[in-house]
């Protein structure tokens, strides 16, 4: 669908489950995703621009869709600094927007973003960079759960040589936050956070939070595995005409697409098995937790022992 829109030299907004892409004459000019901080957060958190300066630009130039131009003309940012930060935010949000999704894609013609023109990027360049980033993450650590699930420390000792950037990310791992949460707290591009977390997972320092093992009654009957939305993306037909309806906004007060639940979960095969005894169930759960952990150690064995003694 995106390639077809590029061939058509279409102008409008492409909306998917995890973000939006704005096109002008078939080129990507802006992208937003709830999975990563937006341009405003990246600029203000790093001190390149004060929040008052940002909101003044939105107020003064948002209606004319020239916020970027206003920031440069008013001397708040140099053209090079704005372009560099905007391209980083665009590629970052596009990575999440073009990721695996269970929802349809929609295109609304004629919609423009209030940031205005900064530096258009070809669709081929966006797709190429997205694939490069996916391949990099897979080579670092092939389990994608660290990208979307709550994260915990494994208890493994942290080497003093751990890079400061990874240590900063590790400090935010509390058993509740996801990678996106950590990115928003730190005001850091989402993809950079994914890279650090996968490296921490590969080192056995971080893993996804395991289900709590309980000693309650075990239901009888067959156990059937659930399914997850990891199938191929469904793309709906492009909506025609500037008056067509669909998600996406063009006003300066909009904050991007609504956040949706994490996708990318693995799809297990459905199978019926013999009912498990309480002890077998606990053992199976503990084994599953051990498999999810990058560093099954003495603490995990103690959890297994405590769970068995509680039966």
PDB file of C-alpha atoms in Angstrom:
ATOM      1  CA  UNK A   1       0.000   0.000   0.000  1.00  0.00           C
ATOM      2  CA  UNK A   2       2.797   2.403   0.888  1.00  0.00           C
ATOM      3  CA  UNK A   3       4.625   1.655  -2.353  1.00  0.00           C
ATOM      4  CA  UNK A   4       1.446   2.262  -4.322  1.00  0.00           C
ATOM      5  CA  UNK A   5       0.938   5.603  -2.608  1.00  0.00           C
ATOM      6  CA  UNK A   6       4.504   6.564  -3.486  1.00  0.00           C
ATOM      7  CA  UNK A   7       3.884   5.698  -7.139  1.00  0.00           C
ATOM      8  CA  UNK A   8       0.707   7.796  -7.078  1.00  0.00           C
ATOM      9  CA  UNK A   9       2.626  10.722  -5.510  1.00  0.00           C
ATOM     10  CA  UNK A  10      -0.166  10.830  -2.975  1.00  0.00           C
ATOM     11  CA  UNK A  11      -0.544  13.417  -0.221  1.00  0.00           C
ATOM     12  CA  UNK A  12      -2.222  12.485   3.057  1.00  0.00           C
ATOM     13  CA  UNK A  13      -1.828  10.354   6.165  1.00  0.00           C
ATOM     14  CA  UNK A  14      -1.384   6.573   6.367  1.00  0.00           C
ATOM     15  CA  UNK A  15      -2.736   5.236   9.659  1.00  0.00           C
ATOM     16  CA  UNK A  16      -1.775   1.864  11.117  1.00  0.00           C
ATOM     17  CA  UNK A  17      -2.198   0.235  14.517  1.00  0.00           C
ATOM     18  CA  UNK A  18       1.027   1.603  16.002  1.00  0.00           C
ATOM     19  CA  UNK A  19       1.442   4.950  14.286  1.00  0.00           C
ATOM     20  CA  UNK A  20       0.957   7.221  11.303  1.00  0.00           C
ATOM     21  CA  UNK A  21       2.990   8.311   8.294  1.00  0.00           C
ATOM     22  CA  UNK A  22       2.388  11.663   6.579  1.00  0.00           C
ATOM     23  CA  UNK A  23       3.091  11.807   2.856  1.00  0.00           C
ATOM     24  CA  UNK A  24       3.475  14.753   0.493  1.00  0.00           C
ATOM     25  CA  UNK A  25       3.624  13.909  -3.206  1.00  0.00           C
ATOM     26  CA  UNK A  26       4.556  10.325  -2.399  1.00  0.00           C
ATOM     27  CA  UNK A  27       7.367  11.113   0.050  1.00  0.00           C
ATOM     28  CA  UNK A  28       7.334  10.649   3.823  1.00  0.00           C
ATOM     29  CA  UNK A  29       7.529  14.026   5.567  1.00  0.00           C
ATOM     30  CA  UNK A  30       6.602  13.104   9.142  1.00  0.00           C
ATOM     31  CA  UNK A  31       5.819  10.089  11.335  1.00  0.00           C
ATOM     32  CA  UNK A  32       4.393   9.606  14.814  1.00  0.00           C
ATOM     33  CA  UNK A  33       3.928   6.578  17.070  1.00  0.00           C
ATOM     34  CA  UNK A  34       2.799   6.181  20.691  1.00  0.00           C
ATOM     35  CA  UNK A  35       5.648   3.664  21.094  1.00  0.00           C
ATOM     36  CA  UNK A  36       8.323   6.373  20.928  1.00  0.00           C
ATOM     37  CA  UNK A  37       8.676  10.013  22.043  1.00  0.00           C
ATOM     38  CA  UNK A  38       7.659  12.643  19.532  1.00  0.00           C
ATOM     39  CA  UNK A  39       9.754  15.463  18.127  1.00  0.00           C
ATOM     40  CA  UNK A  40       8.642  17.851  20.883  1.00  0.00           C
ATOM     41  CA  UNK A  41       9.848  15.484  23.645  1.00  0.00           C
ATOM     42  CA  UNK A  42      13.162  14.813  21.921  1.00  0.00           C
ATOM     43  CA  UNK A  43      13.846  18.528  21.500  1.00  0.00           C
ATOM     44  CA  UNK A  44      12.801  19.694  24.963  1.00  0.00           C
ATOM     45  CA  UNK A  45      14.168  16.778  27.013  1.00  0.00           C
ATOM     46  CA  UNK A  46      17.642  17.144  25.560  1.00  0.00           C
ATOM     47  CA  UNK A  47      17.672  20.883  26.146  1.00  0.00           C
ATOM     48  CA  UNK A  48      17.797  21.861  22.477  1.00  0.00           C
ATOM     49  CA  UNK A  49      14.583  23.818  22.957  1.00  0.00           C
ATOM     50  CA  UNK A  50      12.582  25.031  25.946  1.00  0.00           C
ATOM     51  CA  UNK A  51       9.004  23.833  26.294  1.00  0.00           C
ATOM     52  CA  UNK A  52       7.792  27.451  26.205  1.00  0.00           C
ATOM     53  CA  UNK A  53       9.517  27.961  22.872  1.00  0.00           C
ATOM     54  CA  UNK A  54       7.937  24.824  21.458  1.00  0.00           C
ATOM     55  CA  UNK A  55       4.402  25.722  22.461  1.00  0.00           C
ATOM     56  CA  UNK A  56       4.846  29.281  21.243  1.00  0.00           C
ATOM     57  CA  UNK A  57       5.806  27.906  17.825  1.00  0.00           C
ATOM     58  CA  UNK A  58       2.758  25.629  17.810  1.00  0.00           C
ATOM     59  CA  UNK A  59       0.496  28.507  18.814  1.00  0.00           C
ATOM     60  CA  UNK A  60       1.918  30.976  16.310  1.00  0.00           C
ATOM     61  CA  UNK A  61       2.478  28.746  13.288  1.00  0.00           C
ATOM     62  CA  UNK A  62       0.494  25.545  13.835  1.00  0.00           C
ATOM     63  CA  UNK A  63      -2.595  26.732  11.990  1.00  0.00           C
ATOM     64  CA  UNK A  64      -0.447  27.548   8.946  1.00  0.00           C
ATOM     65  CA  UNK A  65       1.374  24.191   9.198  1.00  0.00           C
ATOM     66  CA  UNK A  66       4.803  25.791   9.422  1.00  0.00           C
ATOM     67  CA  UNK A  67       5.962  25.113  12.982  1.00  0.00           C
ATOM     68  CA  UNK A  68       9.349  23.873  11.805  1.00  0.00           C
ATOM     69  CA  UNK A  69       9.944  26.984   9.727  1.00  0.00           C
ATOM     70  CA  UNK A  70       8.935  29.207  12.674  1.00  0.00           C
ATOM     71  CA  UNK A  71      11.468  27.523  14.989  1.00  0.00           C
ATOM     72  CA  UNK A  72      14.255  28.269  12.517  1.00  0.00           C
ATOM     73  CA  UNK A  73      13.160  31.782  11.539  1.00  0.00           C
ATOM     74  CA  UNK A  74      12.757  32.808  15.187  1.00  0.00           C
ATOM     75  CA  UNK A  75      16.293  31.647  15.981  1.00  0.00           C
ATOM     76  CA  UNK A  76      15.236  28.946  18.454  1.00  0.00           C
ATOM     77  CA  UNK A  77      16.824  26.204  16.363  1.00  0.00           C
ATOM     78  CA  UNK A  78      19.290  26.089  13.504  1.00  0.00           C
ATOM     79  CA  UNK A  79      18.057  24.509  10.308  1.00  0.00           C
ATOM     80  CA  UNK A  80      20.590  21.696  10.652  1.00  0.00           C
ATOM     81  CA  UNK A  81      19.606  20.864  14.245  1.00  0.00           C
ATOM     82  CA  UNK A  82      15.913  20.768  13.346  1.00  0.00           C
ATOM     83  CA  UNK A  83      16.517  18.584  10.296  1.00  0.00           C
ATOM     84  CA  UNK A  84      18.725  16.134  12.182  1.00  0.00           C
ATOM     85  CA  UNK A  85      16.298  15.748  15.086  1.00  0.00           C
ATOM     86  CA  UNK A  86      13.275  15.546  12.795  1.00  0.00           C
ATOM     87  CA  UNK A  87      14.829  12.813  10.638  1.00  0.00           C
ATOM     88  CA  UNK A  88      15.683  10.819  13.754  1.00  0.00           C
ATOM     89  CA  UNK A  89      12.115  11.107  15.025  1.00  0.00           C
ATOM     90  CA  UNK A  90      10.708  10.234  11.582  1.00  0.00           C
ATOM     91  CA  UNK A  91      12.736   7.033  11.144  1.00  0.00           C
ATOM     92  CA  UNK A  92      12.094   6.042  14.751  1.00  0.00           C
ATOM     93  CA  UNK A  93       8.307   6.407  14.530  1.00  0.00           C
ATOM     94  CA  UNK A  94       8.226   4.811  11.074  1.00  0.00           C
ATOM     95  CA  UNK A  95       9.972   1.719  12.473  1.00  0.00           C
ATOM     96  CA  UNK A  96       7.113   1.123  14.919  1.00  0.00           C
ATOM     97  CA  UNK A  97       4.378   2.181  12.487  1.00  0.00           C
ATOM     98  CA  UNK A  98       5.544  -0.322   9.867  1.00  0.00           C
ATOM     99  CA  UNK A  99       5.988  -3.162  12.361  1.00  0.00           C
ATOM    100  CA  UNK A 100       3.834  -6.310  12.492  1.00  0.00           C
ATOM    101  CA  UNK A 101       0.190  -5.462  13.078  1.00  0.00           C
ATOM    102  CA  UNK A 102      -3.148  -7.208  13.292  1.00  0.00           C
ATOM    103  CA  UNK A 103      -5.139  -4.162  12.216  1.00  0.00           C
ATOM    104  CA  UNK A 104      -5.860  -2.711   8.767  1.00  0.00           C
ATOM    105  CA  UNK A 105      -4.094   0.238   7.184  1.00  0.00           C
ATOM    106  CA  UNK A 106      -6.042   3.318   6.135  1.00  0.00           C
ATOM    107  CA  UNK A 107      -5.028   6.295   3.995  1.00  0.00           C
ATOM    108  CA  UNK A 108      -6.763   9.642   4.171  1.00  0.00           C
ATOM    109  CA  UNK A 109      -6.048  11.940   1.277  1.00  0.00           C
ATOM    110  CA  UNK A 110      -5.273  15.632   1.671  1.00  0.00           C
ATOM    111  CA  UNK A 111      -4.247  15.611   5.353  1.00  0.00           C
ATOM    112  CA  UNK A 112      -1.098  17.566   6.243  1.00  0.00           C
ATOM    113  CA  UNK A 113       0.784  17.727   9.549  1.00  0.00           C
ATOM    114  CA  UNK A 114       1.173  21.023  11.371  1.00  0.00           C
ATOM    115  CA  UNK A 115       4.969  20.685  11.707  1.00  0.00           C
ATOM    116  CA  UNK A 116       5.236  21.625   8.041  1.00  0.00           C
ATOM    117  CA  UNK A 117       7.958  20.695   5.550  1.00  0.00           C
ATOM    118  CA  UNK A 118      11.374  19.893   6.980  1.00  0.00           C
ATOM    119  CA  UNK A 119      13.143  17.179   4.964  1.00  0.00           C
ATOM    120  CA  UNK A 120      11.123  14.705   2.833  1.00  0.00           C
ATOM    121  CA  UNK A 121      12.328  11.103   2.714  1.00  0.00           C
ATOM    122  CA  UNK A 122      11.573   8.576   0.000  1.00  0.00           C
ATOM    123  CA  UNK A 123       9.411   5.566   0.803  1.00  0.00           C
ATOM    124  CA  UNK A 124      12.236   3.273  -0.333  1.00  0.00           C
ATOM    125  CA  UNK A 125      14.601   4.861   2.207  1.00  0.00           C
ATOM    126  CA  UNK A 126      12.078   4.467   5.036  1.00  0.00           C
ATOM    127  CA  UNK A 127      11.393   0.810   4.193  1.00  0.00           C
ATOM    128  CA  UNK A 128      15.096   0.041   3.825  1.00  0.00           C
ATOM    129  CA  UNK A 129      15.951   1.574   7.200  1.00  0.00           C
ATOM    130  CA  UNK A 130      13.051  -0.218   8.882  1.00  0.00           C
ATOM    131  CA  UNK A 131      14.257  -3.599   7.615  1.00  0.00           C
ATOM    132  CA  UNK A 132      17.845  -2.813   8.633  1.00  0.00           C
ATOM    133  CA  UNK A 133      16.709  -2.052  12.180  1.00  0.00           C
ATOM    134  CA  UNK A 134      14.657  -5.244  12.430  1.00  0.00           C
ATOM    135  CA  UNK A 135      17.657  -7.280  11.311  1.00  0.00           C
ATOM    136  CA  UNK A 136      19.938  -5.550  13.843  1.00  0.00           C
ATOM    137  CA  UNK A 137      17.585  -6.290  16.731  1.00  0.00           C
ATOM    138  CA  UNK A 138      17.303  -9.936  15.707  1.00  0.00           C
ATOM    139  CA  UNK A 139      21.087 -10.320  15.565  1.00  0.00           C
ATOM    140  CA  UNK A 140      21.490  -8.812  19.037  1.00  0.00           C
ATOM    141  CA  UNK A 141      18.780 -10.961  20.687  1.00  0.00           C
ATOM    142  CA  UNK A 142      16.204 -12.977  18.721  1.00  0.00           C
ATOM    143  CA  UNK A 143      13.414 -12.880  21.339  1.00  0.00           C
ATOM    144  CA  UNK A 144      11.088  -9.903  20.613  1.00  0.00           C
ATOM    145  CA  UNK A 145       9.303 -10.037  23.975  1.00  0.00           C
ATOM    146  CA  UNK A 146      11.692  -7.460  25.434  1.00  0.00           C
ATOM    147  CA  UNK A 147      10.271  -4.912  22.976  1.00  0.00           C
ATOM    148  CA  UNK A 148       6.719  -4.924  24.337  1.00  0.00           C
ATOM    149  CA  UNK A 149       6.421  -6.787  27.660  1.00  0.00           C
ATOM    150  CA  UNK A 150       7.110  -5.548  31.224  1.00  0.00           C
ATOM    151  CA  UNK A 151      10.748  -6.112  32.126  1.00  0.00           C
ATOM    152  CA  UNK A 152      12.556  -7.320  35.240  1.00  0.00           C
ATOM    153  CA  UNK A 153      16.165  -7.807  36.276  1.00  0.00           C
ATOM    154  CA  UNK A 154      17.357 -11.380  36.491  1.00  0.00           C
ATOM    155  CA  UNK A 155      19.501 -10.773  39.571  1.00  0.00           C
ATOM    156  CA  UNK A 156      22.710 -11.347  37.686  1.00  0.00           C
ATOM    157  CA  UNK A 157      25.616  -9.158  38.808  1.00  0.00           C
ATOM    158  CA  UNK A 158      26.167  -6.139  36.567  1.00  0.00           C
ATOM    159  CA  UNK A 159      29.649  -5.712  35.185  1.00  0.00           C
ATOM    160  CA  UNK A 160      31.287  -2.395  36.073  1.00  0.00           C
ATOM    161  CA  UNK A 161      32.152  -2.026  32.389  1.00  0.00           C
ATOM    162  CA  UNK A 162      28.474  -1.735  31.429  1.00  0.00           C
ATOM    163  CA  UNK A 163      28.155   1.311  29.128  1.00  0.00           C
ATOM    164  CA  UNK A 164      26.558   4.363  30.811  1.00  0.00           C
ATOM    165  CA  UNK A 165      23.680   4.417  28.321  1.00  0.00           C
ATOM    166  CA  UNK A 166      22.736   0.813  29.079  1.00  0.00           C
ATOM    167  CA  UNK A 167      23.078   1.473  32.808  1.00  0.00           C
ATOM    168  CA  UNK A 168      20.666   4.415  32.501  1.00  0.00           C
ATOM    169  CA  UNK A 169      18.137   2.154  30.777  1.00  0.00           C
ATOM    170  CA  UNK A 170      18.679  -0.613  33.343  1.00  0.00           C
ATOM    171  CA  UNK A 171      17.925   1.836  36.167  1.00  0.00           C
ATOM    172  CA  UNK A 172      14.395   2.213  34.744  1.00  0.00           C
ATOM    173  CA  UNK A 173      13.651  -1.542  34.738  1.00  0.00           C
ATOM    174  CA  UNK A 174      11.258  -2.043  37.664  1.00  0.00           C
ATOM    175  CA  UNK A 175       9.059  -5.009  36.735  1.00  0.00           C
ATOM    176  CA  UNK A 176       6.290  -2.752  35.410  1.00  0.00           C
ATOM    177  CA  UNK A 177       7.744  -0.568  32.678  1.00  0.00           C
ATOM    178  CA  UNK A 178       7.948  -1.661  29.051  1.00  0.00           C
ATOM    179  CA  UNK A 179      10.524  -0.470  26.535  1.00  0.00           C
ATOM    180  CA  UNK A 180       8.150   2.283  25.375  1.00  0.00           C
ATOM    181  CA  UNK A 181       7.613   3.435  28.966  1.00  0.00           C
ATOM    182  CA  UNK A 182      11.365   3.677  29.486  1.00  0.00           C
ATOM    183  CA  UNK A 183      11.791   5.669  26.269  1.00  0.00           C
ATOM    184  CA  UNK A 184       9.164   8.174  27.358  1.00  0.00           C
ATOM    185  CA  UNK A 185      10.684   8.544  30.831  1.00  0.00           C
ATOM    186  CA  UNK A 186      14.163   9.154  29.423  1.00  0.00           C
ATOM    187  CA  UNK A 187      13.038  11.187  26.410  1.00  0.00           C
ATOM    188  CA  UNK A 188      15.089   8.873  24.211  1.00  0.00           C
ATOM    189  CA  UNK A 189      14.260   7.429  20.762  1.00  0.00           C
ATOM    190  CA  UNK A 190      12.368   4.172  21.117  1.00  0.00           C
ATOM    191  CA  UNK A 191      14.597   2.140  18.821  1.00  0.00           C
ATOM    192  CA  UNK A 192      17.729   3.092  20.768  1.00  0.00           C
ATOM    193  CA  UNK A 193      16.042   1.822  23.910  1.00  0.00           C
ATOM    194  CA  UNK A 194      15.159  -1.472  22.201  1.00  0.00           C
ATOM    195  CA  UNK A 195      18.807  -1.949  21.217  1.00  0.00           C
ATOM    196  CA  UNK A 196      20.018  -1.379  24.791  1.00  0.00           C
ATOM    197  CA  UNK A 197      17.387  -3.691  26.273  1.00  0.00           C
ATOM    198  CA  UNK A 198      18.118  -6.508  23.835  1.00  0.00           C
ATOM    199  CA  UNK A 199      21.806  -6.220  24.648  1.00  0.00           C
ATOM    200  CA  UNK A 200      20.974  -6.385  28.350  1.00  0.00           C
ATOM    201  CA  UNK A 201      18.798  -9.435  27.655  1.00  0.00           C
ATOM    202  CA  UNK A 202      21.582 -11.096  25.665  1.00  0.00           C
ATOM    203  CA  UNK A 203      23.907 -10.515  28.633  1.00  0.00           C
ATOM    204  CA  UNK A 204      21.421 -12.202  30.982  1.00  0.00           C
ATOM    205  CA  UNK A 205      20.785  -9.017  32.981  1.00  0.00           C
ATOM    206  CA  UNK A 206      17.186  -8.310  31.905  1.00  0.00           C
ATOM    207  CA  UNK A 207      14.278 -10.544  30.935  1.00  0.00           C
ATOM    208  CA  UNK A 208      10.526 -10.319  30.502  1.00  0.00           C
ATOM    209  CA  UNK A 209       8.384 -10.566  33.613  1.00  0.00           C
ATOM    210  CA  UNK A 210       7.290 -14.164  34.230  1.00  0.00           C
ATOM    211  CA  UNK A 211       3.727 -15.045  35.329  1.00  0.00           C
ATOM    212  CA  UNK A 212       3.390 -15.359  39.096  1.00  0.00           C
ATOM    213  CA  UNK A 213       3.389 -18.984  40.276  1.00  0.00           C
ATOM    214  CA  UNK A 214       0.487 -19.682  42.622  1.00  0.00           C
ATOM    215  CA  UNK A 215      -0.615 -22.746  44.563  1.00  0.00           C
ATOM    216  CA  UNK A 216      -4.348 -22.346  43.939  1.00  0.00           C
ATOM    217  CA  UNK A 217      -6.596 -25.069  42.509  1.00  0.00           C
ATOM    218  CA  UNK A 218      -5.734 -26.281  39.052  1.00  0.00           C
ATOM    219  CA  UNK A 219      -8.686 -26.496  36.615  1.00  0.00           C
ATOM    220  CA  UNK A 220      -9.310 -29.894  35.074  1.00  0.00           C
ATOM    221  CA  UNK A 221      -9.745 -30.593  31.404  1.00  0.00           C
ATOM    222  CA  UNK A 222      -7.528 -30.082  28.417  1.00  0.00           C
ATOM    223  CA  UNK A 223      -5.178 -27.140  28.219  1.00  0.00           C
ATOM    224  CA  UNK A 224      -5.360 -25.160  25.005  1.00  0.00           C
ATOM    225  CA  UNK A 225      -2.754 -22.630  24.014  1.00  0.00           C
ATOM    226  CA  UNK A 226      -3.963 -19.163  23.017  1.00  0.00           C
ATOM    227  CA  UNK A 227      -3.176 -17.396  19.816  1.00  0.00           C
ATOM    228  CA  UNK A 228      -1.547 -14.029  19.315  1.00  0.00           C
ATOM    229  CA  UNK A 229      -1.720 -11.407  16.567  1.00  0.00           C
ATOM    230  CA  UNK A 230       1.480 -12.305  14.809  1.00  0.00           C
ATOM    231  CA  UNK A 231       0.035 -13.069  11.389  1.00  0.00           C
ATOM    232  CA  UNK A 232       0.671 -10.949   8.318  1.00  0.00           C
ATOM    233  CA  UNK A 233      -0.569  -7.379   8.317  1.00  0.00           C
ATOM    234  CA  UNK A 234      -3.954  -6.749   6.784  1.00  0.00           C
ATOM    235  CA  UNK A 235      -4.078  -3.682   4.597  1.00  0.00           C
ATOM    236  CA  UNK A 236      -7.391  -2.105   3.807  1.00  0.00           C
ATOM    237  CA  UNK A 237      -8.058  -0.222   0.568  1.00  0.00           C
ATOM    238  CA  UNK A 238      -7.019   3.406   0.354  1.00  0.00           C
ATOM    239  CA  UNK A 239      -9.833   5.801   1.066  1.00  0.00           C
ATOM    240  CA  UNK A 240     -10.391   8.169  -1.800  1.00  0.00           C
ATOM    241  CA  UNK A 241     -10.955  11.871  -1.735  1.00  0.00           C
ATOM    242  CA  UNK A 242      -9.891  14.538   0.757  1.00  0.00           C
ATOM    243  CA  UNK A 243     -13.249  14.337   2.469  1.00  0.00           C
ATOM    244  CA  UNK A 244     -12.948  10.664   3.388  1.00  0.00           C
ATOM    245  CA  UNK A 245     -13.180   9.733   7.009  1.00  0.00           C
ATOM    246  CA  UNK A 246     -10.677   7.810   9.065  1.00  0.00           C
ATOM    247  CA  UNK A 247      -8.285   8.173  11.957  1.00  0.00           C
ATOM    248  CA  UNK A 248      -5.551  10.794  11.915  1.00  0.00           C
ATOM    249  CA  UNK A 249      -5.570  14.479  12.737  1.00  0.00           C
ATOM    250  CA  UNK A 250      -4.120  17.585  11.188  1.00  0.00           C
ATOM    251  CA  UNK A 251      -4.576  20.241  13.866  1.00  0.00           C
ATOM    252  CA  UNK A 252      -1.751  21.517  16.085  1.00  0.00           C
ATOM    253  CA  UNK A 253      -3.527  20.281  19.184  1.00  0.00           C
ATOM    254  CA  UNK A 254      -3.421  16.635  18.123  1.00  0.00           C
ATOM    255  CA  UNK A 255      -1.004  14.313  19.835  1.00  0.00           C
ATOM    256  CA  UNK A 256      -0.783  11.460  17.349  1.00  0.00           C
ATOM    257  CA  UNK A 257      -2.679   8.187  17.094  1.00  0.00           C
ATOM    258  CA  UNK A 258      -4.245   6.502  20.043  1.00  0.00           C
ATOM    259  CA  UNK A 259      -2.121   4.010  21.876  1.00  0.00           C
ATOM    260  CA  UNK A 260      -2.907   0.381  21.354  1.00  0.00           C
ATOM    261  CA  UNK A 261      -1.911  -2.819  23.101  1.00  0.00           C
ATOM    262  CA  UNK A 262       1.542  -4.321  22.384  1.00  0.00           C
ATOM    263  CA  UNK A 263       1.742  -6.512  19.309  1.00  0.00           C
ATOM    264  CA  UNK A 264       4.337  -8.981  18.107  1.00  0.00           C
ATOM    265  CA  UNK A 265       3.468 -11.839  20.484  1.00  0.00           C
ATOM    266  CA  UNK A 266       4.387 -15.303  19.266  1.00  0.00           C
ATOM    267  CA  UNK A 267       1.618 -17.592  18.008  1.00  0.00           C
ATOM    268  CA  UNK A 268       1.767 -21.024  19.714  1.00  0.00           C
ATOM    269  CA  UNK A 269       0.246 -24.110  18.137  1.00  0.00           C
ATOM    270  CA  UNK A 270      -3.074 -25.166  19.583  1.00  0.00           C
ATOM    271  CA  UNK A 271      -3.020 -28.634  21.098  1.00  0.00           C
ATOM    272  CA  UNK A 272      -4.999 -30.613  23.634  1.00  0.00           C
ATOM    273  CA  UNK A 273      -2.959 -32.426  26.256  1.00  0.00           C
ATOM    274  CA  UNK A 274      -3.597 -34.683  29.201  1.00  0.00           C
ATOM    275  CA  UNK A 275      -4.779 -32.780  32.331  1.00  0.00           C
ATOM    276  CA  UNK A 276      -1.855 -31.922  34.581  1.00  0.00           C
ATOM    277  CA  UNK A 277      -1.578 -32.637  38.280  1.00  0.00           C
ATOM    278  CA  UNK A 278      -0.943 -29.649  40.583  1.00  0.00           C
ATOM    279  CA  UNK A 279       2.705 -30.609  40.971  1.00  0.00           C
ATOM    280  CA  UNK A 280       3.176 -31.086  37.238  1.00  0.00           C
ATOM    281  CA  UNK A 281       1.530 -27.758  36.581  1.00  0.00           C
ATOM    282  CA  UNK A 282       3.861 -25.906  38.936  1.00  0.00           C
ATOM    283  CA  UNK A 283       6.877 -27.646  37.475  1.00  0.00           C
ATOM    284  CA  UNK A 284       5.742 -26.755  33.968  1.00  0.00           C
ATOM    285  CA  UNK A 285       5.207 -23.118  34.963  1.00  0.00           C
ATOM    286  CA  UNK A 286       8.607 -22.938  36.603  1.00  0.00           C
ATOM    287  CA  UNK A 287      10.213 -24.514  33.548  1.00  0.00           C
ATOM    288  CA  UNK A 288       8.514 -21.957  31.357  1.00  0.00           C
ATOM    289  CA  UNK A 289       9.808 -19.165  33.580  1.00  0.00           C
ATOM    290  CA  UNK A 290      13.304 -20.639  33.379  1.00  0.00           C
ATOM    291  CA  UNK A 291      13.107 -20.746  29.601  1.00  0.00           C
ATOM    292  CA  UNK A 292      12.028 -17.088  29.473  1.00  0.00           C
ATOM    293  CA  UNK A 293      14.915 -16.053  31.693  1.00  0.00           C
ATOM    294  CA  UNK A 294      18.293 -15.429  30.173  1.00  0.00           C
ATOM    295  CA  UNK A 295      19.996 -16.529  33.408  1.00  0.00           C
ATOM    296  CA  UNK A 296      18.143 -19.297  35.335  1.00  0.00           C
ATOM    297  CA  UNK A 297      20.075 -19.450  38.621  1.00  0.00           C
ATOM    298  CA  UNK A 298      19.728 -20.417  42.250  1.00  0.00           C
ATOM    299  CA  UNK A 299      16.942 -17.899  42.852  1.00  0.00           C
ATOM    300  CA  UNK A 300      14.770 -19.614  40.251  1.00  0.00           C
ATOM    301  CA  UNK A 301      15.409 -23.030  41.778  1.00  0.00           C
ATOM    302  CA  UNK A 302      14.367 -21.661  45.148  1.00  0.00           C
ATOM    303  CA  UNK A 303      11.125 -20.395  43.629  1.00  0.00           C
ATOM    304  CA  UNK A 304      10.449 -23.867  42.291  1.00  0.00           C
ATOM    305  CA  UNK A 305      11.164 -25.425  45.681  1.00  0.00           C
ATOM    306  CA  UNK A 306       8.907 -22.940  47.515  1.00  0.00           C
ATOM    307  CA  UNK A 307       6.080 -23.519  45.045  1.00  0.00           C
ATOM    308  CA  UNK A 308       6.293 -27.290  45.450  1.00  0.00           C
ATOM    309  CA  UNK A 309       6.358 -27.043  49.254  1.00  0.00           C
ATOM    310  CA  UNK A 310       3.231 -24.865  49.170  1.00  0.00           C
ATOM    311  CA  UNK A 311       1.146 -27.657  47.583  1.00  0.00           C
TER     312      UNK A 311
END
